[in-house]
mmCIF file of C-alpha atoms and ligand atoms in Angstrom:
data_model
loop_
_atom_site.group_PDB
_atom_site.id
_atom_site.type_symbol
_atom_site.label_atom_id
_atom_site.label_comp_id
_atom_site.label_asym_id
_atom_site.label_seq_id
_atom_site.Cartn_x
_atom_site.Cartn_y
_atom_site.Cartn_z
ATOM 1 C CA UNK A 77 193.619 81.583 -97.179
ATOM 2 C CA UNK A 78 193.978 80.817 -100.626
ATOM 3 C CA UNK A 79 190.771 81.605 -103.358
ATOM 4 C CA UNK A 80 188.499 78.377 -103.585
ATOM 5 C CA UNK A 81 185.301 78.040 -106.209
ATOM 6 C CA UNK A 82 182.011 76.920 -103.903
ATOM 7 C CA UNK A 83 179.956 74.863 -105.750
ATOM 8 C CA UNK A 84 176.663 74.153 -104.373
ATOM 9 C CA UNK A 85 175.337 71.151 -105.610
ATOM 10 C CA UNK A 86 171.135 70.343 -105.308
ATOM 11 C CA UNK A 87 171.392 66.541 -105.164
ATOM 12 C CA UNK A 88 173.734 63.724 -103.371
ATOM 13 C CA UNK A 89 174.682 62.226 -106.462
ATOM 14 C CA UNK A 90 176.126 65.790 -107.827
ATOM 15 C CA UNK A 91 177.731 66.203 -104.630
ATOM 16 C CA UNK A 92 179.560 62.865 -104.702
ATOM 17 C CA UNK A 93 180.404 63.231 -108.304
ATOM 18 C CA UNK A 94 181.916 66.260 -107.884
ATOM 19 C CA UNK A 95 183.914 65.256 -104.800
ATOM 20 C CA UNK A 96 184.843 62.280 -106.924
ATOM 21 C CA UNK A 97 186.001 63.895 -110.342
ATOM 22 C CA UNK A 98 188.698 66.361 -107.928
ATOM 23 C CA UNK A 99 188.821 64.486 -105.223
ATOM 24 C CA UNK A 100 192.446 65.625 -105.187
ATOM 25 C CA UNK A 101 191.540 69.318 -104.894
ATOM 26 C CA UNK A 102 188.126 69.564 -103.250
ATOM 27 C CA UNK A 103 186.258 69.213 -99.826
ATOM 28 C CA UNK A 104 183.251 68.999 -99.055
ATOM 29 C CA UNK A 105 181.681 71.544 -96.718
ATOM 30 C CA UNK A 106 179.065 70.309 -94.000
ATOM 31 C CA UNK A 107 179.046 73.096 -90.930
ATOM 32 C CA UNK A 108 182.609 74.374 -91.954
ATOM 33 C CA UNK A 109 183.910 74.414 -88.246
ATOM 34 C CA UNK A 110 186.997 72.091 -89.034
ATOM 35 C CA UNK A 111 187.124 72.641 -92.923
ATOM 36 C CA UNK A 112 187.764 76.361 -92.596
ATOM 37 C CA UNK A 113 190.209 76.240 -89.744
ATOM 38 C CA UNK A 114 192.244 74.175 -91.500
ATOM 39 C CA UNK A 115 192.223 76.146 -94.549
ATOM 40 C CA UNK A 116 192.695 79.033 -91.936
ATOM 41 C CA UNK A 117 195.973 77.547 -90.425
ATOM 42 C CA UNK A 118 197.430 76.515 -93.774
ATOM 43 C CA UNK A 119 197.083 72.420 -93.791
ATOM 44 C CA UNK A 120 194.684 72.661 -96.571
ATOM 45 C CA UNK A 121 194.027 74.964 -99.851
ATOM 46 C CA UNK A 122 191.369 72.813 -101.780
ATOM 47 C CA UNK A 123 190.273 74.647 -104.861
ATOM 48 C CA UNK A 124 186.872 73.276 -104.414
ATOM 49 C CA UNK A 125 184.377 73.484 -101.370
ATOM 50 C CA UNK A 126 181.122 71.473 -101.963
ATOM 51 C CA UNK A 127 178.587 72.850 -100.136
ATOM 52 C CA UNK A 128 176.212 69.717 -98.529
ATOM 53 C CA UNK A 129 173.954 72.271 -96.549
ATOM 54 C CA UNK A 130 172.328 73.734 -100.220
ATOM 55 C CA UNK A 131 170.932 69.454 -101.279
ATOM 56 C CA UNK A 132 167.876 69.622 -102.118
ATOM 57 C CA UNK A 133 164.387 68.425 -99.987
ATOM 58 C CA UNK A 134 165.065 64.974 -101.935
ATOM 59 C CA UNK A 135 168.182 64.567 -99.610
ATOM 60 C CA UNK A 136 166.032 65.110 -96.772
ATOM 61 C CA UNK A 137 167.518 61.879 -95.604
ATOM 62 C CA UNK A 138 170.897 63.913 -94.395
ATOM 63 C CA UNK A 139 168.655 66.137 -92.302
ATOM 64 C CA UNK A 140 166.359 63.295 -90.701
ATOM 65 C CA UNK A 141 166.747 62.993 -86.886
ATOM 66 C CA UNK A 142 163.514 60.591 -85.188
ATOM 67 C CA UNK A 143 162.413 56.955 -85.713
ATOM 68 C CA UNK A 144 163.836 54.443 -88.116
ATOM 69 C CA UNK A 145 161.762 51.039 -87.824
ATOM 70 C CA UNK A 146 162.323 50.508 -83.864
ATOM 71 C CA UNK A 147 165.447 52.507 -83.843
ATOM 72 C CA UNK A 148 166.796 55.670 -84.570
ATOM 73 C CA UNK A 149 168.070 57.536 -87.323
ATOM 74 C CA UNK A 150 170.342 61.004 -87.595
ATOM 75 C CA UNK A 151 171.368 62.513 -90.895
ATOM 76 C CA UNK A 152 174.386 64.308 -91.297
ATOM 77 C CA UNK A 153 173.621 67.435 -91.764
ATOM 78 C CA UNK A 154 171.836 67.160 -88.149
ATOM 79 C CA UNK A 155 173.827 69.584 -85.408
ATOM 80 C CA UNK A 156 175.224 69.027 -82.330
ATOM 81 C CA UNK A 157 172.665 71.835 -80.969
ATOM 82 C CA UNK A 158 169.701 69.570 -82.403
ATOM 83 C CA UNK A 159 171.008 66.369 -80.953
ATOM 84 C CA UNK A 160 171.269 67.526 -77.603
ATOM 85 C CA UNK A 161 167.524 69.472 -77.946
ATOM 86 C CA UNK A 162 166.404 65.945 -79.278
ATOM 87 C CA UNK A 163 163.349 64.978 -77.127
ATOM 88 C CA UNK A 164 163.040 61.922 -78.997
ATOM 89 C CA UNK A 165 166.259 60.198 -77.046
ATOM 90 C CA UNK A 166 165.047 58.468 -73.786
ATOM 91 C CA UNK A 167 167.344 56.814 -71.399
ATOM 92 C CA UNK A 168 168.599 54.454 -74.100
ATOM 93 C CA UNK A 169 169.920 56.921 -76.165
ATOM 94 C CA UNK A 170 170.853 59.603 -73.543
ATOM 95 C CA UNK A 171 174.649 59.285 -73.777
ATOM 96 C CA UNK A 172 174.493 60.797 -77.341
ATOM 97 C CA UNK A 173 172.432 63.830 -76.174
ATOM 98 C CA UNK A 174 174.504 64.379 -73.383
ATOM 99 C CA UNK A 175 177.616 64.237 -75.757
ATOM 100 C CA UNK A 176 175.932 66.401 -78.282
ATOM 101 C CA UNK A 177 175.316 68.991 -75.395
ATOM 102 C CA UNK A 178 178.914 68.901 -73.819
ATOM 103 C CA UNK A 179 180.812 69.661 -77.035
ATOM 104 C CA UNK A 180 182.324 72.754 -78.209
ATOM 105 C CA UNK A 181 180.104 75.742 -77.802
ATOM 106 C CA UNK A 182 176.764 76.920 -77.920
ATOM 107 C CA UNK A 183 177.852 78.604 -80.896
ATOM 108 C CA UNK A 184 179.571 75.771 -82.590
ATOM 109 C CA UNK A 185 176.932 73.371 -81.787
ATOM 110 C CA UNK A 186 174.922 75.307 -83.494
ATOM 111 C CA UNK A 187 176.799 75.099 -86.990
ATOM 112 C CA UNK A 188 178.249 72.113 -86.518
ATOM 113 C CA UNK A 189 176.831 68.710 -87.787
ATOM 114 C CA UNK A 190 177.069 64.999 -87.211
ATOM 115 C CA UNK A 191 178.550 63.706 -90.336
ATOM 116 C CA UNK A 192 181.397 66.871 -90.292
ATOM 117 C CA UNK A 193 181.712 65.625 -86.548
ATOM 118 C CA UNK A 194 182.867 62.036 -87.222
ATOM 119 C CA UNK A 195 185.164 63.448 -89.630
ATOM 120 C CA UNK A 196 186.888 66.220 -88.779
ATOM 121 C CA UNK A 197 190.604 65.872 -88.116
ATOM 122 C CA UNK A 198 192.914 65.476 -85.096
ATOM 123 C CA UNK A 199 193.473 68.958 -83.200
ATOM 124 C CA UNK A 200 197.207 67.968 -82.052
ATOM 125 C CA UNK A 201 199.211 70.781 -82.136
ATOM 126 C CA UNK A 202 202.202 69.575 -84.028
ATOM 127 C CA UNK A 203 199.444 68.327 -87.004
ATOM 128 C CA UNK A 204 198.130 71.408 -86.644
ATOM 129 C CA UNK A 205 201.144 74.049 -86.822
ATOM 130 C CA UNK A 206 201.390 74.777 -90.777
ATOM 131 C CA UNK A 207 205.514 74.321 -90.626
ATOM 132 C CA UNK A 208 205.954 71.154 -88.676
ATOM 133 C CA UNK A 209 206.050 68.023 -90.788
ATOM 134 C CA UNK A 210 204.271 65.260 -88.501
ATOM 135 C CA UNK A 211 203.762 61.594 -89.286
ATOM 136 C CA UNK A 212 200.208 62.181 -90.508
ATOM 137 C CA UNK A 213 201.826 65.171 -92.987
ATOM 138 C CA UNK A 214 204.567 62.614 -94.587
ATOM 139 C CA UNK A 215 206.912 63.213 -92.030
ATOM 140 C CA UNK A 216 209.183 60.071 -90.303
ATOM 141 C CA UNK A 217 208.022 60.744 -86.947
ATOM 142 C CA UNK A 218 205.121 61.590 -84.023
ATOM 143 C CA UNK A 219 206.281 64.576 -82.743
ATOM 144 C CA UNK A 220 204.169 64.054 -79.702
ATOM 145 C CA UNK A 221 207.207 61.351 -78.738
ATOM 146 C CA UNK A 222 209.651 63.503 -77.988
ATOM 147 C CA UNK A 223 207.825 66.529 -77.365
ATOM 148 C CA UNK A 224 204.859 67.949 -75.128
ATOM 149 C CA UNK A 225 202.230 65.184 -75.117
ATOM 150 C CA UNK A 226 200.141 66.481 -72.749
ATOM 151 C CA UNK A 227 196.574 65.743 -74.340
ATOM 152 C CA UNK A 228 198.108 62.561 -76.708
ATOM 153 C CA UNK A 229 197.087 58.773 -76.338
ATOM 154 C CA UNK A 230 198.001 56.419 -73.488
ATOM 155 C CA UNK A 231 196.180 53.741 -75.226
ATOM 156 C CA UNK A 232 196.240 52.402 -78.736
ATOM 157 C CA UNK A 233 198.805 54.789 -79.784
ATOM 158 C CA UNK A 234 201.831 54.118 -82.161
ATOM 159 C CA UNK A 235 203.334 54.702 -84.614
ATOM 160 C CA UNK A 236 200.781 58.086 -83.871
ATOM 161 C CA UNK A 237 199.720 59.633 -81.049
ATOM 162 C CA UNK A 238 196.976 61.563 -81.697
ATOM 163 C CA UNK A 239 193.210 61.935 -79.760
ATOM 164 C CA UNK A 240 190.062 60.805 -81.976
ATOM 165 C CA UNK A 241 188.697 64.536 -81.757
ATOM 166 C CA UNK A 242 185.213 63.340 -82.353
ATOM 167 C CA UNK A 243 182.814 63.139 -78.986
ATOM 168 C CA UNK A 244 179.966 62.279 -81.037
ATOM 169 C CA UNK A 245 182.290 58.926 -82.125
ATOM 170 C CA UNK A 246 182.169 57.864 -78.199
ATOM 171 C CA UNK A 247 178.520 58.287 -77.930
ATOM 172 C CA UNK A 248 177.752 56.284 -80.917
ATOM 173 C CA UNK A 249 180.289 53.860 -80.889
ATOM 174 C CA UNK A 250 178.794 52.642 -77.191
ATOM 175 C CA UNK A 251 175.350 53.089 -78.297
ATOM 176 C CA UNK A 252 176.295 50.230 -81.379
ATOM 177 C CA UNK A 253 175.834 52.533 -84.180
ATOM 178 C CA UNK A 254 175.938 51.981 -87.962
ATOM 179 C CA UNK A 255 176.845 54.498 -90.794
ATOM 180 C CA UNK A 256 175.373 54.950 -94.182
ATOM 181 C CA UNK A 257 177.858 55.950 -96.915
ATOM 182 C CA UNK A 258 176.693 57.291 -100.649
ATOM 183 C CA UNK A 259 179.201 57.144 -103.467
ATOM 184 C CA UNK A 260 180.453 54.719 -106.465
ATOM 185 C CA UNK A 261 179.427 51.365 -103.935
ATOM 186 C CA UNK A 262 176.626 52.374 -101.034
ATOM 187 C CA UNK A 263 177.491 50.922 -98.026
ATOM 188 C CA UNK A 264 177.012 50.801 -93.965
ATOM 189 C CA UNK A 265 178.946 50.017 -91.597
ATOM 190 C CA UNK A 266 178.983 49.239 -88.131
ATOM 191 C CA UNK A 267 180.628 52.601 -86.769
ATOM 192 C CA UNK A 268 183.432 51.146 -84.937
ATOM 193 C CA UNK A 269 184.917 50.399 -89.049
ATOM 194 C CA UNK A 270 184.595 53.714 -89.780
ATOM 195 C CA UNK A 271 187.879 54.619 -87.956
ATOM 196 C CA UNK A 272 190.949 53.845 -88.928
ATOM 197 C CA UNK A 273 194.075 53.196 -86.643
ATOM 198 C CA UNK A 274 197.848 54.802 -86.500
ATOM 199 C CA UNK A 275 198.635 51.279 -87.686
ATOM 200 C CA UNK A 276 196.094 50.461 -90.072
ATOM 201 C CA UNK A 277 197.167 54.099 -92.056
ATOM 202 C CA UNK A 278 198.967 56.794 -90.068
ATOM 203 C CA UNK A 279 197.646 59.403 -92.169
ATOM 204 C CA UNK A 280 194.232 59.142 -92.420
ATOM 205 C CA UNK A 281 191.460 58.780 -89.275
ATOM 206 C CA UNK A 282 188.728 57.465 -91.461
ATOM 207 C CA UNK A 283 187.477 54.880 -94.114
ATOM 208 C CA UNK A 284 185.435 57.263 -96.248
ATOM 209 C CA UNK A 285 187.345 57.452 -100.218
ATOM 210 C CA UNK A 286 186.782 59.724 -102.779
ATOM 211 C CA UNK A 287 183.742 60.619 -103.561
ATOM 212 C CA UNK A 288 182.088 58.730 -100.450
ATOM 213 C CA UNK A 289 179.419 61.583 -98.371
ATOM 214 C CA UNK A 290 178.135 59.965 -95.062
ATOM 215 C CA UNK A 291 174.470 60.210 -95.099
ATOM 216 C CA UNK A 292 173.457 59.449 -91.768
ATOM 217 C CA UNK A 293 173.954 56.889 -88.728
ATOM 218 C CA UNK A 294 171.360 54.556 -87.102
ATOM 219 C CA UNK A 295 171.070 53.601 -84.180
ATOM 220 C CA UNK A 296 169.120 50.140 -83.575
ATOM 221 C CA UNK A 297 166.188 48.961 -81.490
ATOM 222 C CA UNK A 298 167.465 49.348 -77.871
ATOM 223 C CA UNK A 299 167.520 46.167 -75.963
ATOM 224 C CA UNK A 300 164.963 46.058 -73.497
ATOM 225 C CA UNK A 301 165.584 48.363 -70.194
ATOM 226 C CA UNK A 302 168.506 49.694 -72.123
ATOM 227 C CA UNK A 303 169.883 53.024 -70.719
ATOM 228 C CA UNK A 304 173.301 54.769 -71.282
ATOM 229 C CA UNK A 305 175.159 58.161 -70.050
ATOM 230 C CA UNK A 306 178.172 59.895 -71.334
ATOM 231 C CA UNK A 307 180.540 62.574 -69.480
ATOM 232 C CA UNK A 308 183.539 64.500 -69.770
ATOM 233 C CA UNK A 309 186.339 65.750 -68.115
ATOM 234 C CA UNK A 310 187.906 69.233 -69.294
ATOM 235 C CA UNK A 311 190.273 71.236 -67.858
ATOM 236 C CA UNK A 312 187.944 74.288 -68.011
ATOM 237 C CA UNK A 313 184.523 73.444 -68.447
ATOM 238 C CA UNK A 314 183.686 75.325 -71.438
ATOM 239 C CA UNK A 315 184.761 76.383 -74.795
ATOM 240 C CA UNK A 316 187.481 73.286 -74.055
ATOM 241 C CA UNK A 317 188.332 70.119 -75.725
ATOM 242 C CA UNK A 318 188.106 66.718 -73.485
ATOM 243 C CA UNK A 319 191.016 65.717 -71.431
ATOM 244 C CA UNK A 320 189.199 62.392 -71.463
ATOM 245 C CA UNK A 321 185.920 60.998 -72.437
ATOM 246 C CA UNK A 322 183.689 57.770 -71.071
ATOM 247 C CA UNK A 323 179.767 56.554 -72.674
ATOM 248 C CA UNK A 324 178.769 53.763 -71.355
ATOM 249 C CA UNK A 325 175.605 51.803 -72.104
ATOM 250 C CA UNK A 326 173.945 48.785 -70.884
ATOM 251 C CA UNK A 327 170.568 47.012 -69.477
ATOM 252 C CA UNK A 328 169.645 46.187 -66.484
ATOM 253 C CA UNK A 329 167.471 43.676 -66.099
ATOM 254 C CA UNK A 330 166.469 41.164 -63.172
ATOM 255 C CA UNK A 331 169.520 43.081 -61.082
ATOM 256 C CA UNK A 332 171.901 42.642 -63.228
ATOM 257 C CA UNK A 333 173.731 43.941 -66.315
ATOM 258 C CA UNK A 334 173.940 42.609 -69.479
ATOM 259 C CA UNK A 335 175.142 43.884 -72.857
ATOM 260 C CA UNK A 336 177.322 46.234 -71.480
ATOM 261 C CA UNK A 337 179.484 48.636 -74.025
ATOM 262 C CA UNK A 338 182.244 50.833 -72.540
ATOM 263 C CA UNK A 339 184.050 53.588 -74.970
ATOM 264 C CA UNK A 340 186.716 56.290 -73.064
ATOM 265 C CA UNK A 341 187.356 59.369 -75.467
ATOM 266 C CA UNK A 342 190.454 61.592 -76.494
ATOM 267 C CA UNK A 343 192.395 58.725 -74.914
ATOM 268 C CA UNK A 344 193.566 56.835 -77.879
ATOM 269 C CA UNK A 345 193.452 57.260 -81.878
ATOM 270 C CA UNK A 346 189.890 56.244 -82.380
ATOM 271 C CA UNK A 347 187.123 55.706 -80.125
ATOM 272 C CA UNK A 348 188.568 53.222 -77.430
ATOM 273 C CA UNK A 349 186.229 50.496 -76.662
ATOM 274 C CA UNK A 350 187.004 48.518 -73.831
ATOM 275 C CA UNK A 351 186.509 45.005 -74.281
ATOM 276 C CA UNK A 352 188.161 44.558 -70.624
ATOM 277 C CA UNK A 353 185.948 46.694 -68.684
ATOM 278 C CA UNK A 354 182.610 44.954 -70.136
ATOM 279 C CA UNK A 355 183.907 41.606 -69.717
ATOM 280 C CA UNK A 356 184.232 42.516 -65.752
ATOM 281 C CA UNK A 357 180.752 44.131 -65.879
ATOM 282 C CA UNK A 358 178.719 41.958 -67.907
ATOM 283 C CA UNK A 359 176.159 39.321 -66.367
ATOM 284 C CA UNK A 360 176.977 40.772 -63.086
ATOM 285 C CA UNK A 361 175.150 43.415 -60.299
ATOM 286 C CA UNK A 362 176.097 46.943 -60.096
ATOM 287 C CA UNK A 363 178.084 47.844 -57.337
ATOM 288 C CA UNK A 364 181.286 50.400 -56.569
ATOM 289 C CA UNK A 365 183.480 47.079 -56.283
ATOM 290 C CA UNK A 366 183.015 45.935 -59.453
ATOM 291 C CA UNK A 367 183.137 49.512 -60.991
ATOM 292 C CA UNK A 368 186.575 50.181 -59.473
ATOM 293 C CA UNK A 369 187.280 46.588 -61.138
ATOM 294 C CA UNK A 370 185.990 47.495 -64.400
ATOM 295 C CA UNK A 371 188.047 51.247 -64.267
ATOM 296 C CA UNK A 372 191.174 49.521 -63.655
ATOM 297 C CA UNK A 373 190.878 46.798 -66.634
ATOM 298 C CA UNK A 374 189.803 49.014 -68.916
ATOM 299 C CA UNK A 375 193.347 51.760 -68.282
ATOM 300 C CA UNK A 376 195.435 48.663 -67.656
ATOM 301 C CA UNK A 377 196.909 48.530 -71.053
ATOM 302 C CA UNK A 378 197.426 52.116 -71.211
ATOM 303 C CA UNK A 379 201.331 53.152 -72.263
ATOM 304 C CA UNK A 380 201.280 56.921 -71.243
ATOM 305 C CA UNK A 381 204.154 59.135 -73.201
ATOM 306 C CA UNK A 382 205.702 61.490 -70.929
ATOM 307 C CA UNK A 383 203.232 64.335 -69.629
ATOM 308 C CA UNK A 384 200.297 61.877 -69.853
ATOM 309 C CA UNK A 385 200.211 59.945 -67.295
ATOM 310 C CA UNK A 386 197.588 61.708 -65.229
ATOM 311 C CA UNK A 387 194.761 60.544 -67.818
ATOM 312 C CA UNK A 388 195.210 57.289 -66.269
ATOM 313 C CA UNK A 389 192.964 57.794 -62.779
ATOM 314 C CA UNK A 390 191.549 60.481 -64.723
ATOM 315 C CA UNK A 391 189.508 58.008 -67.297
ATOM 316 C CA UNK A 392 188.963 55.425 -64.643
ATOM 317 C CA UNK A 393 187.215 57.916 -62.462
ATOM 318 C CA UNK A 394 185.694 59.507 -65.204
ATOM 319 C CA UNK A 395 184.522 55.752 -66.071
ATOM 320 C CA UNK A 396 183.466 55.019 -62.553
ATOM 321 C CA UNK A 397 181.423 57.898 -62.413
ATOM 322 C CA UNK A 398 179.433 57.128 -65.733
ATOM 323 C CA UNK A 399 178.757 53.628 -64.640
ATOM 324 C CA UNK A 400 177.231 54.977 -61.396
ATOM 325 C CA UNK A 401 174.865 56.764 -62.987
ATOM 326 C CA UNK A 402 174.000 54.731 -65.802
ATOM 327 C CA UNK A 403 173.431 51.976 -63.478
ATOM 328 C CA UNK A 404 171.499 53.997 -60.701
ATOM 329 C CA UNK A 405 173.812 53.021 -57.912
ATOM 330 C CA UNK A 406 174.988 56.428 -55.853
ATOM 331 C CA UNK A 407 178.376 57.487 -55.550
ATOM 332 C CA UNK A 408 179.931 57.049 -52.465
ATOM 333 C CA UNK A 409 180.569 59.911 -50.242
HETATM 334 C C1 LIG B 763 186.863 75.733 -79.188
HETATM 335 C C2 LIG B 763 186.432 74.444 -79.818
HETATM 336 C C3 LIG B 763 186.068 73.386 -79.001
HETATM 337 C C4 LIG B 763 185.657 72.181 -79.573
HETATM 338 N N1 LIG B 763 185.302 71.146 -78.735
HETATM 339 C C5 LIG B 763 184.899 69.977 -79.278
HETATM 340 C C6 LIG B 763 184.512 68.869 -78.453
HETATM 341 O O1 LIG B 763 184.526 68.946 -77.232
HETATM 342 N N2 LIG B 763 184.121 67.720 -79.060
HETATM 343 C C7 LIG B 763 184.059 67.594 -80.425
HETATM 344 O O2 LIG B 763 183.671 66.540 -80.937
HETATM 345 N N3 LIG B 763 184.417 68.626 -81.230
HETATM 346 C C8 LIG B 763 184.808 69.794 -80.691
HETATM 347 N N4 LIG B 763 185.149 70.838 -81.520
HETATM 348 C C9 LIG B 763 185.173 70.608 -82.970
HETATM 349 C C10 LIG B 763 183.854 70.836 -83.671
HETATM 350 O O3 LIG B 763 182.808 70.187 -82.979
HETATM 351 C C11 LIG B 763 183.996 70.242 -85.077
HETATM 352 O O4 LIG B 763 184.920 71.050 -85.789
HETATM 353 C C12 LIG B 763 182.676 70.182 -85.805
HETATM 354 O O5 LIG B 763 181.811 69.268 -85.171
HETATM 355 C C13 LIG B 763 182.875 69.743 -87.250
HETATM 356 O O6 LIG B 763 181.595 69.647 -87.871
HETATM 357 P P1 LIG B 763 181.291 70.491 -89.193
HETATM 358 O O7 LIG B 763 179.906 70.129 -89.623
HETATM 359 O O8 LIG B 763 181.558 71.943 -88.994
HETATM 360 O O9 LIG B 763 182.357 69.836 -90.170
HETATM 361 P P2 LIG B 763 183.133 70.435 -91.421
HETATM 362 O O10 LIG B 763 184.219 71.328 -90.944
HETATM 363 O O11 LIG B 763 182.193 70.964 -92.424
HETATM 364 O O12 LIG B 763 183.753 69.062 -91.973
HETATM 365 C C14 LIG B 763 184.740 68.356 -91.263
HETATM 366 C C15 LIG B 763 185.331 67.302 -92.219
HETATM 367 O O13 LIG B 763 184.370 66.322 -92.535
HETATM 368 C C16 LIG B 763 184.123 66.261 -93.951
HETATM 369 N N5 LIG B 763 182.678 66.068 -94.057
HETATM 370 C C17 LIG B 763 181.713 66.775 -93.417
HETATM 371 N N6 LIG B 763 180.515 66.219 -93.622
HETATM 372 C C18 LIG B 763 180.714 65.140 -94.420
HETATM 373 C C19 LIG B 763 179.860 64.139 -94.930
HETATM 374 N N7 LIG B 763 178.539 64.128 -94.678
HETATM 375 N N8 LIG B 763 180.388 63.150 -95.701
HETATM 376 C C20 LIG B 763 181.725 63.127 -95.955
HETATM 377 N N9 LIG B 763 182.597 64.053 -95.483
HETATM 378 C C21 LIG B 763 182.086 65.039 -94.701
HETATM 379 C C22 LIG B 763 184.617 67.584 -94.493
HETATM 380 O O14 LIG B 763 185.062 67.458 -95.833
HETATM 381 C C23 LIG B 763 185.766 67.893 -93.545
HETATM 382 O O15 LIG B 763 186.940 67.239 -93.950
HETATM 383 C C24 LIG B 763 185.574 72.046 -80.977
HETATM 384 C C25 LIG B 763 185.930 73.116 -81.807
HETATM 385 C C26 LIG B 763 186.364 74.294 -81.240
HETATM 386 C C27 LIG B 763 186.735 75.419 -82.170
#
């Protein structure tokens, strides 16, 4: 790993100013857990780390986690480990504290924090192997195309392949979410714009620029009799990246569901929000039937490469089995 300078700036304007004036050869540093790998493995040798956990206690924005007018809000700097110990989260909000508490490790969670979460980059092996020049490194081509695409997209993918990494992105992404952004122009945005497609840019997963630090996400009021889950399928069941992903939410009210949001997970480039499914689901009761209906919308587009196939009944049972217990209704034996 090559020498860097750590600068530890005391307020979010330093911070962003910094990023800004060497934006070219810095990073900023939130838990480290992606950062430093990648400067580990050789993507990456910025000159510059910013530090974001030294702000001061006027940026206690970036460490807020509780209420925000009738809603929610988390600051960046919150961990995974305090999301998922969050008491604060009732049913509405429990498909973020279940994601928080199914990512990584204990350890990780720990360290690791919201806004670094969002961000961090894609963990596809050819991105990730210091010598192979993939699409997203200037290269011509996806190397998951021709080669083992095991854990790449079956939907939304082209001219990359890569999984969003980001499980906190599902979560939030069903549960409506915006994003606060600091820099030249403050901004939010709803979190869905925050991500950035192969085709939009093939290079980049995100919309942040130079010198833009997320501050925090909100979530907003919860409709009434709002409640929402979030699971995971791995291949083992810890210490393991998703195979595939589903967070659902919804309320159900007078027997029947209505604003219904379905997101699948380390299916496709970004979090994958299934218009299809909640079109099936919406304004209608809860039963397996229209479950099974909703799990085979929401794959039907899907364009597996090669060795991918499998995450097709994968996500729709995966999907099945979130919308069972979001909507109370038992699985079937
Ligand atoms: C074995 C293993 C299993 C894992 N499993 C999962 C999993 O199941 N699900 C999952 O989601 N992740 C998983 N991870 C990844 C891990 O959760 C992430 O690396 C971690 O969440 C990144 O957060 P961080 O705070 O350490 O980010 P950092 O490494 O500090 O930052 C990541 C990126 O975001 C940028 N950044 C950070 N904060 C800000 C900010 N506020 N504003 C602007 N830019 C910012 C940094 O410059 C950097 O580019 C796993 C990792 C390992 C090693």
């Amino acid at each position: 790993m090559q020498p860097f300078v750590l600068s530890r700036p005391k307020t979010l304007a330093e911070a962003a100013e910094l990023a800004r004036a060497s934006s070219q050869d810095s990073a900023l540093r939130a838990g480290g857990i992606d950062l430093i790998d990648r400067m580990k493995e050789g993507l990456e040798a910025p000159a510059r780390l910013i530090e974001l956990r030294w702000l001061g206690d006027a940026e206690a924005t970036m460490r807020a986690l509780g209420p925000e007018g009738e809603g929610v809000q988390i600051g960046a700097l919150v961990t995974l480990a305090q999301l998922a110990a969050h008491e604060g989260f009732g049913e509405a909000h429990a498909a973020l504290r279940q994601a928080a508490g199914s990512a990584a490790t204990p350890t990780i969670r720990n360290a690791a924090t919201l806004g670094g979460n969002l961000l961090q980059r894609p963990r596809c092996w050819y991105f990730r192997h210091a010598d192979l020049v993939c699409l997203k490194k200037g290269g011509t081509a996806c190397l998951a195309v021709g080669g083992e695409n095991k854990f790449h997209a079956i939907l939304g993918g082209g001219p990359s392949f890569i999984v969003h990494p980001s499980t906190l992105a599902c979560a939030l992404t069903a549960l409506d979410a915006q994003v606060e952004i600091r820099g030249p122009e403050p901004r939010t945005l709803p979190i869905a714009e925050l991500f950035v497609t192969p085709k939009q840019d093939a290079k980049r997963e995100h919309a942040l620029q130079p010198g833009e630090v997320l501050v925090r996400a909100i979530l907003p009021k919860p409709a009434a009799e709002q409640r929402s889950g979030y699971a995971a399928v791995k291949e083992k069941q810890s210490h393991d990246w998703p195979l595939a992903e589903a967070a659902v939410k919804l309320s159900l009210q007078s027997g029947v569901m209505t604003d219904v949001r379905v997101v699948l997970g380390h299916v496709a480039p970004i979090p994958w929000r299934s218009r299809e499914a909640e079109a099936v689901l919406e304004g209608k009761p809860p039963s397996e039937a229209l479950f099974a209906e909703a799990a085979k919308a929401a794959l039907a587009g899907a364009k597996p490469l090669r060795d991918n196939a499998y995450k097709i009944p994968l996500a729709q049972g995966l999907l099945r089995e979130v919308l069972h217990r979001v909507a109370g209704v038992p699985l079937p034996e």
